[in-house]
PDB file of C-alpha atoms in Angstrom:
ATOM      1  CA  PRO A   2     120.382-107.500 117.028  1.00 37.00           C
ATOM      2  CA  LYS A   3     123.610-106.363 118.668  1.00 36.00           C
ATOM      3  CA  MET A   4     126.859-107.034 116.832  1.00 37.00           C
ATOM      4  CA  ARG A   5     129.266-109.385 118.582  1.00 42.00           C
ATOM      5  CA  PRO A   6     132.716-107.972 119.502  1.00 43.00           C
ATOM      6  CA  ALA A   7     134.472-110.346 117.115  1.00 44.00           C
ATOM      7  CA  SER A   8     132.226-109.253 114.237  1.00 48.00           C
ATOM      8  CA  SER A   9     132.746-105.598 115.125  1.00 51.00           C
ATOM      9  CA  ALA A  10     136.509-105.994 114.997  1.00 52.00           C
ATOM     10  CA  PHE A  11     136.264-107.718 111.630  1.00 51.00           C
ATOM     11  CA  PHE A  12     134.178-104.974 110.079  1.00 54.00           C
ATOM     12  CA  VAL A  13     136.395-102.237 111.514  1.00 50.00           C
ATOM     13  CA  SER A  14     139.471-103.967 110.073  1.00 55.00           C
ATOM     14  CA  ALA A  15     137.743-104.357 106.715  1.00 57.00           C
ATOM     15  CA  LEU A  16     136.752-100.684 106.696  1.00 59.00           C
ATOM     16  CA  LEU A  17     140.324 -99.593 107.430  1.00 55.00           C
ATOM     17  CA  ALA A  18     141.596-101.839 104.642  1.00 58.00           C
ATOM     18  CA  LEU A  19     139.149-100.269 102.202  1.00 61.00           C
ATOM     19  CA  CYS A  20     140.306 -96.791 103.227  1.00 57.00           C
ATOM     20  CA  ASP A  21     143.932 -97.781 102.615  1.00 58.00           C
ATOM     21  CA  ALA A  22     142.981 -99.197  99.212  1.00 60.00           C
ATOM     22  CA  ALA A  23     141.094 -96.038  98.295  1.00 59.00           C
ATOM     23  CA  LEU A  24     144.256 -93.971  98.826  1.00 55.00           C
ATOM     24  CA  ALA A  25     145.796 -95.824  95.907  1.00 55.00           C
ATOM     25  CA  PHE A  26     143.247 -94.205  93.587  1.00 55.00           C
ATOM     26  CA  ILE A  27     143.673 -90.595  94.779  1.00 57.00           C
ATOM     27  CA  PRO A  28     146.166 -88.701  92.558  1.00 55.00           C
ATOM     28  CA  SER A  29     147.516 -86.653  95.470  1.00 56.00           C
ATOM     29  CA  SER A  30     148.342 -89.773  97.452  1.00 58.00           C
ATOM     30  CA  PRO A  31     151.958 -91.110  97.383  1.00 58.00           C
ATOM     31  CA  LEU A  32     150.526 -94.587  96.792  1.00 54.00           C
ATOM     32  CA  TYR A  33     148.932 -93.372  93.552  1.00 50.00           C
ATOM     33  CA  ARG A  34     152.353 -93.080  91.864  1.00 55.00           C
ATOM     34  CA  SER A  35     153.524 -96.524  92.980  1.00 58.00           C
ATOM     35  CA  PRO A  36     154.304 -98.848  89.998  1.00 58.00           C
ATOM     36  CA  ALA A  37     152.582-101.734  91.743  1.00 58.00           C
ATOM     37  CA  VAL A  38     149.431 -99.691  92.336  1.00 50.00           C
ATOM     38  CA  HIS A  39     149.496 -98.452  88.727  1.00 52.00           C
ATOM     39  CA  THR A  40     149.507-102.087  87.581  1.00 55.00           C
ATOM     40  CA  LEU A  41     146.626-102.838  89.952  1.00 54.00           C
ATOM     41  CA  ARG A  42     144.551 -99.957  88.578  1.00 49.00           C
ATOM     42  CA  SER A  43     145.235-100.928  84.962  1.00 55.00           C
ATOM     43  CA  ARG A  44     144.156-104.529  85.619  1.00 56.00           C
ATOM     44  CA  THR A  45     141.092-103.851  87.758  1.00 57.00           C
ATOM     45  CA  VAL A  46     139.564-100.417  87.197  1.00 50.00           C
ATOM     46  CA  ALA A  47     140.607 -99.462  83.653  1.00 52.00           C
ATOM     47  CA  PRO A  48     138.944-102.427  81.863  1.00 54.00           C
ATOM     48  CA  VAL A  49     135.529-101.872  83.482  1.00 48.00           C
ATOM     49  CA  LEU A  50     135.472 -98.068  83.752  1.00 50.00           C
ATOM     50  CA  PRO A  51     134.047 -97.389  80.247  1.00 51.00           C
ATOM     51  CA  SER A  52     131.263 -99.895  80.867  1.00 51.00           C
ATOM     52  CA  LEU A  53     130.462 -98.342  84.257  1.00 47.00           C
ATOM     53  CA  LEU A  54     130.292 -94.852  82.726  1.00 47.00           C
ATOM     54  CA  ARG A  55     127.972 -96.033  79.947  1.00 48.00           C
ATOM     55  CA  THR A  56     125.710 -97.705  82.499  1.00 45.00           C
ATOM     56  CA  ALA A  57     125.593 -94.579  84.666  1.00 47.00           C
ATOM     57  CA  ARG A  58     124.793 -92.423  81.653  1.00 48.00           C
ATOM     58  CA  ARG A  59     121.953 -94.704  80.577  1.00 44.00           C
ATOM     59  CA  SER A  60     120.549 -94.727  84.110  1.00 43.00           C
ATOM     60  CA  ALA A  61     120.667 -90.938  84.470  1.00 46.00           C
ATOM     61  CA  ALA A  62     119.245 -90.073  81.034  1.00 46.00           C
ATOM     62  CA  PRO A  63     115.665 -90.566  79.865  1.00 45.00           C
ATOM     63  CA  ARG A  64     115.058 -93.677  77.779  1.00 44.00           C
ATOM     64  CA  TRP A  65     114.483 -93.702  74.050  1.00 46.00           C
ATOM     65  CA  LEU A  66     110.926 -93.471  72.780  1.00 46.00           C
ATOM     66  CA  ALA A  67     109.596 -97.007  72.936  1.00 39.00           C
ATOM     67  CA  GLN A  68     106.313 -97.261  74.794  1.00 44.00           C
ATOM     68  CA  GLU A  69     102.911 -96.907  73.191  1.00 44.00           C
ATOM     69  CA  ASP A  70     101.706 -94.328  75.697  1.00 42.00           C
ATOM     70  CA  ASP A  71     104.471 -91.857  74.786  1.00 68.00           C
ATOM     71  CA  ILE A  72     104.234 -89.122  72.135  1.00 77.00           C
ATOM     72  CA  LYS A  73     104.258 -90.505  68.603  1.00 82.00           C
ATOM     73  CA  PRO A  74     106.859 -89.105  66.178  1.00 82.00           C
ATOM     74  CA  GLU A  75     104.174 -87.688  63.892  1.00 82.00           C
ATOM     75  CA  ASP A  76     102.737 -85.734  66.825  1.00 85.00           C
ATOM     76  CA  ARG A  77     106.054 -84.090  67.684  1.00 90.00           C
ATOM     77  CA  ALA A  78     106.381 -80.350  67.163  1.00 91.00           C
ATOM     78  CA  TYR A  79     109.934 -80.818  65.846  1.00 93.00           C
ATOM     79  CA  LYS A  80     111.012 -83.507  63.403  1.00 93.00           C
ATOM     80  CA  ILE A  81     114.344 -85.316  63.161  1.00 93.00           C
ATOM     81  CA  GLY A  82     116.787 -83.356  60.998  1.00 93.00           C
ATOM     82  CA  GLN A  83     115.031 -80.056  61.633  1.00 94.00           C
ATOM     83  CA  ALA A  84     117.142 -77.011  62.455  1.00 96.00           C
ATOM     84  CA  CYS A  85     116.584 -75.239  65.754  1.00 96.00           C
ATOM     85  CA  ASP A  86     118.167 -73.245  68.545  1.00 97.00           C
ATOM     86  CA  ALA A  87     118.434 -74.959  71.919  1.00 97.00           C
ATOM     87  CA  GLU A  88     119.404 -73.963  75.434  1.00 96.00           C
ATOM     88  CA  TRP A  89     122.666 -75.508  76.595  1.00 95.00           C
ATOM     89  CA  ILE A  90     122.590 -76.670  80.212  1.00 92.00           C
ATOM     90  CA  GLY A  91     126.202 -75.541  80.640  1.00 91.00           C
ATOM     91  CA  ASP A  92     125.501 -71.802  80.636  1.00 92.00           C
ATOM     92  CA  ASN A  93     121.796 -71.452  79.722  1.00 92.00           C
ATOM     93  CA  GLY A  94     122.829 -69.839  76.428  1.00 94.00           C
ATOM     94  CA  TRP A  95     121.063 -70.583  73.154  1.00 96.00           C
ATOM     95  CA  TYR A  96     122.999 -72.256  70.342  1.00 96.00           C
ATOM     96  CA  ALA A  97     122.256 -73.585  66.865  1.00 97.00           C
ATOM     97  CA  ALA A  98     121.464 -77.281  66.619  1.00 97.00           C
ATOM     98  CA  GLU A  99     119.334 -79.848  64.851  1.00 96.00           C
ATOM     99  CA  ILE A 100     116.868 -82.430  66.101  1.00 95.00           C
ATOM    100  CA  PHE A 101     118.833 -85.663  66.255  1.00 93.00           C
ATOM    101  CA  GLY A 102     116.373 -88.034  67.937  1.00 92.00           C
ATOM    102  CA  TYR A 103     113.481 -88.419  70.356  1.00 91.00           C
ATOM    103  CA  TRP A 104     113.501 -89.143  74.070  1.00 89.00           C
ATOM    104  CA  LYS A 105     110.614 -90.248  76.224  1.00 84.00           C
ATOM    105  CA  GLU A 106     108.345 -87.765  77.966  1.00 82.00           C
ATOM    106  CA  GLY A 107     108.408 -85.366  75.028  1.00 88.00           C
ATOM    107  CA  GLN A 108     112.110 -84.574  75.176  1.00 92.00           C
ATOM    108  CA  TYR A 109     114.422 -84.334  72.190  1.00 94.00           C
ATOM    109  CA  ASP A 110     117.975 -85.385  71.485  1.00 94.00           C
ATOM    110  CA  ILE A 111     119.574 -82.356  69.845  1.00 95.00           C
ATOM    111  CA  LYS A 112     122.933 -82.218  68.057  1.00 96.00           C
ATOM    112  CA  TRP A 113     124.920 -78.977  68.255  1.00 96.00           C
ATOM    113  CA  ALA A 114     126.049 -77.321  65.028  1.00 96.00           C
ATOM    114  CA  ASP A 115     129.307 -76.178  66.631  1.00 95.00           C
ATOM    115  CA  PRO A 116     129.892 -78.152  69.858  1.00 92.00           C
ATOM    116  CA  GLN A 117     132.952 -76.308  71.145  1.00 88.00           C
ATOM    117  CA  GLY A 118     133.334 -77.225  74.814  1.00 87.00           C
ATOM    118  CA  MET A 119     130.040 -79.151  74.798  1.00 90.00           C
ATOM    119  CA  ALA A 120     129.003 -82.749  74.495  1.00 92.00           C
ATOM    120  CA  PRO A 121     127.934 -83.296  70.860  1.00 94.00           C
ATOM    121  CA  THR A 122     124.325 -83.994  71.838  1.00 94.00           C
ATOM    122  CA  GLN A 123     121.968 -83.162  74.687  1.00 95.00           C
ATOM    123  CA  ALA A 124     118.586 -84.390  75.903  1.00 94.00           C
ATOM    124  CA  THR A 125     116.444 -81.254  75.794  1.00 95.00           C
ATOM    125  CA  HIS A 126     112.935 -80.333  76.926  1.00 94.00           C
ATOM    126  CA  PRO A 127     110.763 -78.749  74.214  1.00 94.00           C
ATOM    127  CA  ASN A 128     110.590 -75.550  76.285  1.00 94.00           C
ATOM    128  CA  ALA A 129     114.349 -75.213  75.755  1.00 96.00           C
ATOM    129  CA  ILE A 130     114.023 -75.431  71.954  1.00 97.00           C
ATOM    130  CA  ARG A 131     113.008 -72.601  69.652  1.00 96.00           C
ATOM    131  CA  PRO A 132     112.816 -72.069  65.881  1.00 93.00           C
ATOM    132  CA  PHE A 133     116.011 -71.586  63.932  1.00 95.00           C
ATOM    133  CA  ASP A 134     115.899 -68.319  62.006  1.00 94.00           C
ATOM    134  CA  ALA A 135     118.361 -68.716  59.140  1.00 95.00           C
ATOM    135  CA  ARG A 136     117.854 -65.098  58.107  1.00 95.00           C
ATOM    136  CA  SER A 137     119.067 -63.849  61.493  1.00 96.00           C
ATOM    137  CA  TYR A 138     122.296 -65.884  61.296  1.00 97.00           C
ATOM    138  CA  TYR A 139     122.776 -64.820  57.674  1.00 97.00           C
ATOM    139  CA  ARG A 140     122.439 -61.135  58.507  1.00 97.00           C
ATOM    140  CA  PHE A 141     124.833 -61.553  61.412  1.00 97.00           C
ATOM    141  CA  GLY A 142     127.365 -62.988  58.969  1.00 97.00           C
ATOM    142  CA  LEU A 143     126.909 -60.064  56.581  1.00 97.00           C
ATOM    143  CA  ASN A 144     127.385 -57.530  59.376  1.00 98.00           C
ATOM    144  CA  ALA A 145     130.493 -59.339  60.606  1.00 97.00           C
ATOM    145  CA  MET A 146     131.966 -59.232  57.095  1.00 96.00           C
ATOM    146  CA  ASP A 147     131.297 -55.493  56.880  1.00 97.00           C
ATOM    147  CA  GLN A 148     133.225 -55.063  60.141  1.00 97.00           C
ATOM    148  CA  GLU A 149     136.004 -57.355  58.869  1.00 97.00           C
ATOM    149  CA  ASP A 150     135.317 -59.845  61.635  1.00 97.00           C
ATOM    150  CA  PHE A 151     135.944 -62.702  59.248  1.00 97.00           C
ATOM    151  CA  ASP A 152     136.048 -65.436  61.888  1.00 97.00           C
ATOM    152  CA  SER A 153     132.573 -64.632  63.235  1.00 97.00           C
ATOM    153  CA  ALA A 154     131.247 -64.247  59.692  1.00 97.00           C
ATOM    154  CA  TYR A 155     132.541 -67.692  58.737  1.00 97.00           C
ATOM    155  CA  LEU A 156     130.993 -69.330  61.813  1.00 97.00           C
ATOM    156  CA  ALA A 157     127.619 -67.707  61.096  1.00 97.00           C
ATOM    157  CA  PHE A 158     127.531 -68.734  57.427  1.00 96.00           C
ATOM    158  CA  ARG A 159     128.879 -72.166  58.303  1.00 96.00           C
ATOM    159  CA  THR A 160     126.019 -72.673  60.750  1.00 96.00           C
ATOM    160  CA  VAL A 161     123.437 -71.735  58.131  1.00 96.00           C
ATOM    161  CA  TYR A 162     125.064 -73.983  55.525  1.00 94.00           C
ATOM    162  CA  LYS A 163     125.257 -76.979  57.864  1.00 93.00           C
ATOM    163  CA  LEU A 164     121.711 -76.725  59.197  1.00 94.00           C
ATOM    164  CA  VAL A 165     119.702 -75.294  56.316  1.00 92.00           C
ATOM    165  CA  GLY A 166     121.796 -75.751  53.187  1.00 89.00           C
ATOM    166  CA  ALA A 167     121.640 -73.346  50.270  1.00 84.00           C
ATOM    167  CA  PHE A 168     120.467 -69.986  51.578  1.00 90.00           C
ATOM    168  CA  GLY A 169     121.122 -66.684  49.835  1.00 91.00           C
ATOM    169  CA  ASP A 170     124.786 -66.458  48.857  1.00 93.00           C
ATOM    170  CA  THR A 171     126.035 -68.455  51.821  1.00 93.00           C
ATOM    171  CA  GLU A 172     128.227 -70.690  49.672  1.00 92.00           C
ATOM    172  CA  LYS A 173     129.908 -67.746  47.912  1.00 93.00           C
ATOM    173  CA  HIS A 174     130.531 -65.948  51.210  1.00 96.00           C
ATOM    174  CA  ILE A 175     132.148 -69.041  52.736  1.00 96.00           C
ATOM    175  CA  ALA A 176     134.338 -69.466  49.641  1.00 94.00           C
ATOM    176  CA  THR A 177     135.493 -65.858  50.026  1.00 95.00           C
ATOM    177  CA  LEU A 178     136.097 -66.103  53.768  1.00 96.00           C
ATOM    178  CA  ILE A 179     138.093 -69.321  53.600  1.00 95.00           C
ATOM    179  CA  LYS A 180     140.899 -67.361  51.918  1.00 94.00           C
ATOM    180  CA  GLN A 181     141.595 -65.663  55.260  1.00 96.00           C
ATOM    181  CA  PRO A 182     144.381 -67.417  57.250  1.00 96.00           C
ATOM    182  CA  SER A 183     142.477 -67.203  60.548  1.00 96.00           C
ATOM    183  CA  VAL A 184     139.395 -68.753  58.934  1.00 96.00           C
ATOM    184  CA  VAL A 185     141.513 -71.568  57.494  1.00 95.00           C
ATOM    185  CA  GLN A 186     142.642 -72.337  61.041  1.00 96.00           C
ATOM    186  CA  ILE A 187     139.083 -72.310  62.386  1.00 96.00           C
ATOM    187  CA  ALA A 188     137.921 -74.615  59.599  1.00 95.00           C
ATOM    188  CA  ALA A 189     140.771 -77.019  60.331  1.00 95.00           C
ATOM    189  CA  GLN A 190     139.990 -77.069  64.059  1.00 94.00           C
ATOM    190  CA  ARG A 191     136.388 -78.002  63.291  1.00 93.00           C
ATOM    191  CA  GLY A 192     137.207 -80.606  60.682  1.00 93.00           C
ATOM    192  CA  ASP A 193     135.409 -78.763  57.886  1.00 93.00           C
ATOM    193  CA  GLY A 194     137.405 -80.353  55.055  1.00 92.00           C
ATOM    194  CA  GLU A 195     134.499 -82.448  53.774  1.00 91.00           C
ATOM    195  CA  LEU A 196     132.051 -79.565  54.077  1.00 90.00           C
ATOM    196  CA  LEU A 197     134.364 -77.222  52.143  1.00 91.00           C
ATOM    197  CA  ALA A 198     134.976 -79.838  49.455  1.00 91.00           C
ATOM    198  CA  GLU A 199     131.225 -80.208  49.026  1.00 88.00           C
ATOM    199  CA  LEU A 200     130.870 -76.448  48.832  1.00 87.00           C
ATOM    200  CA  GLY A 201     133.593 -76.261  46.173  1.00 86.00           C
ATOM    201  CA  GLU A 202     131.761 -78.820  44.053  1.00 86.00           C
ATOM    202  CA  SER A 203     128.576 -76.771  44.358  1.00 80.00           C
ATOM    203  CA  LEU A 204     130.259 -73.600  43.148  1.00 82.00           C
ATOM    204  CA  GLU A 205     132.015 -75.398  40.309  1.00 78.00           C
ATOM    205  CA  SER A 206     128.878 -77.081  39.040  1.00 76.00           C
ATOM    206  CA  GLY A 207     126.613 -74.127  39.668  1.00 72.00           C
ATOM    207  CA  THR A 208     124.170 -76.430  41.465  1.00 68.00           C
ATOM    208  CA  SER A 209     124.173 -76.798  45.223  1.00 65.00           C
ATOM    209  CA  THR A 210     125.022 -80.291  46.427  1.00 61.00           C
ATOM    210  CA  ARG A 211     123.389 -79.375  49.715  1.00 62.00           C
ATOM    211  CA  PRO A 212     119.882 -78.260  48.718  1.00 56.00           C
ATOM    212  CA  ALA A 213     117.922 -76.089  51.093  1.00 56.00           C
ATOM    213  CA  ARG A 214     116.356 -78.088  53.900  1.00 56.00           C
ATOM    214  CA  SER A 215     113.294 -77.038  55.804  1.00 48.00           C
ATOM    215  CA  SER A 216     113.933 -75.372  59.141  1.00 46.00           C
ATOM    216  CA  VAL A 217     111.355 -74.353  61.678  1.00 41.00           C
ATOM    217  CA  VAL A 218     111.568 -70.763  60.535  1.00 40.00           C
ATOM    218  CA  ARG A 219     112.985 -69.981  57.130  1.00 36.00           C
ATOM    219  CA  THR A 220     112.298 -67.009  54.868  1.00 37.00           C
ATOM    220  CA  GLU A 221     113.584 -66.332  51.398  1.00 38.00           C
ATOM    221  CA  ALA A 222     114.465 -62.739  52.267  1.00 36.00           C
ATOM    222  CA  THR A 223     118.165 -62.755  53.080  1.00 42.00           C
ATOM    223  CA  GLY A 224     118.606 -59.084  53.820  1.00 44.00           C
ATOM    224  CA  GLU A 225     121.202 -58.553  51.092  1.00 48.00           C
ATOM    225  CA  GLY A 226     121.198 -55.726  48.616  1.00 40.00           C
TER     226      GLY A 226
END
């Protein structure tokens, strides 16, 4: 049906009013800096924004494993708590992580070992997950120490210690590296106080408080000596 002139005028006026209101929420708009508009935003948008973001995230992400026709946990190739490497959607690079949970349709929730510039977790397809080779990270740390790249060495050994636990002389290497001022700064930025305290207890007692955990690929050969 055709719209009557009166109705058309009403909708045009309403549309123009909405456009004017929208300007109040654009940072480059003069209205955005108005005290009255700031009060309006704080009373209307701010209280509901977190809820809207959570709803959008739940709608966009796959749902948690719940239905009977989905893959059972015991049939999964990777188990919760298992170390792995995963492909980050931000740059398609591969980074150390652990399996944190299961999503529907065979996907995994992975938690990054060092989420610098990333979200802490990511829903990941099994094709974007591969075995974590602790020996490779360990050897990288040894080579970095030989080249006096203490920061890279610390990050490599830290990754092994967080994901796998006791492996070779990882604990001793970290204890040596943490004496470097630049490494102290890195550890502080990553909130490693608890991890380092745990490591100190292990060295003092002579028994690791973080026993070796199973990873997808783990070999006893560390490449030292």
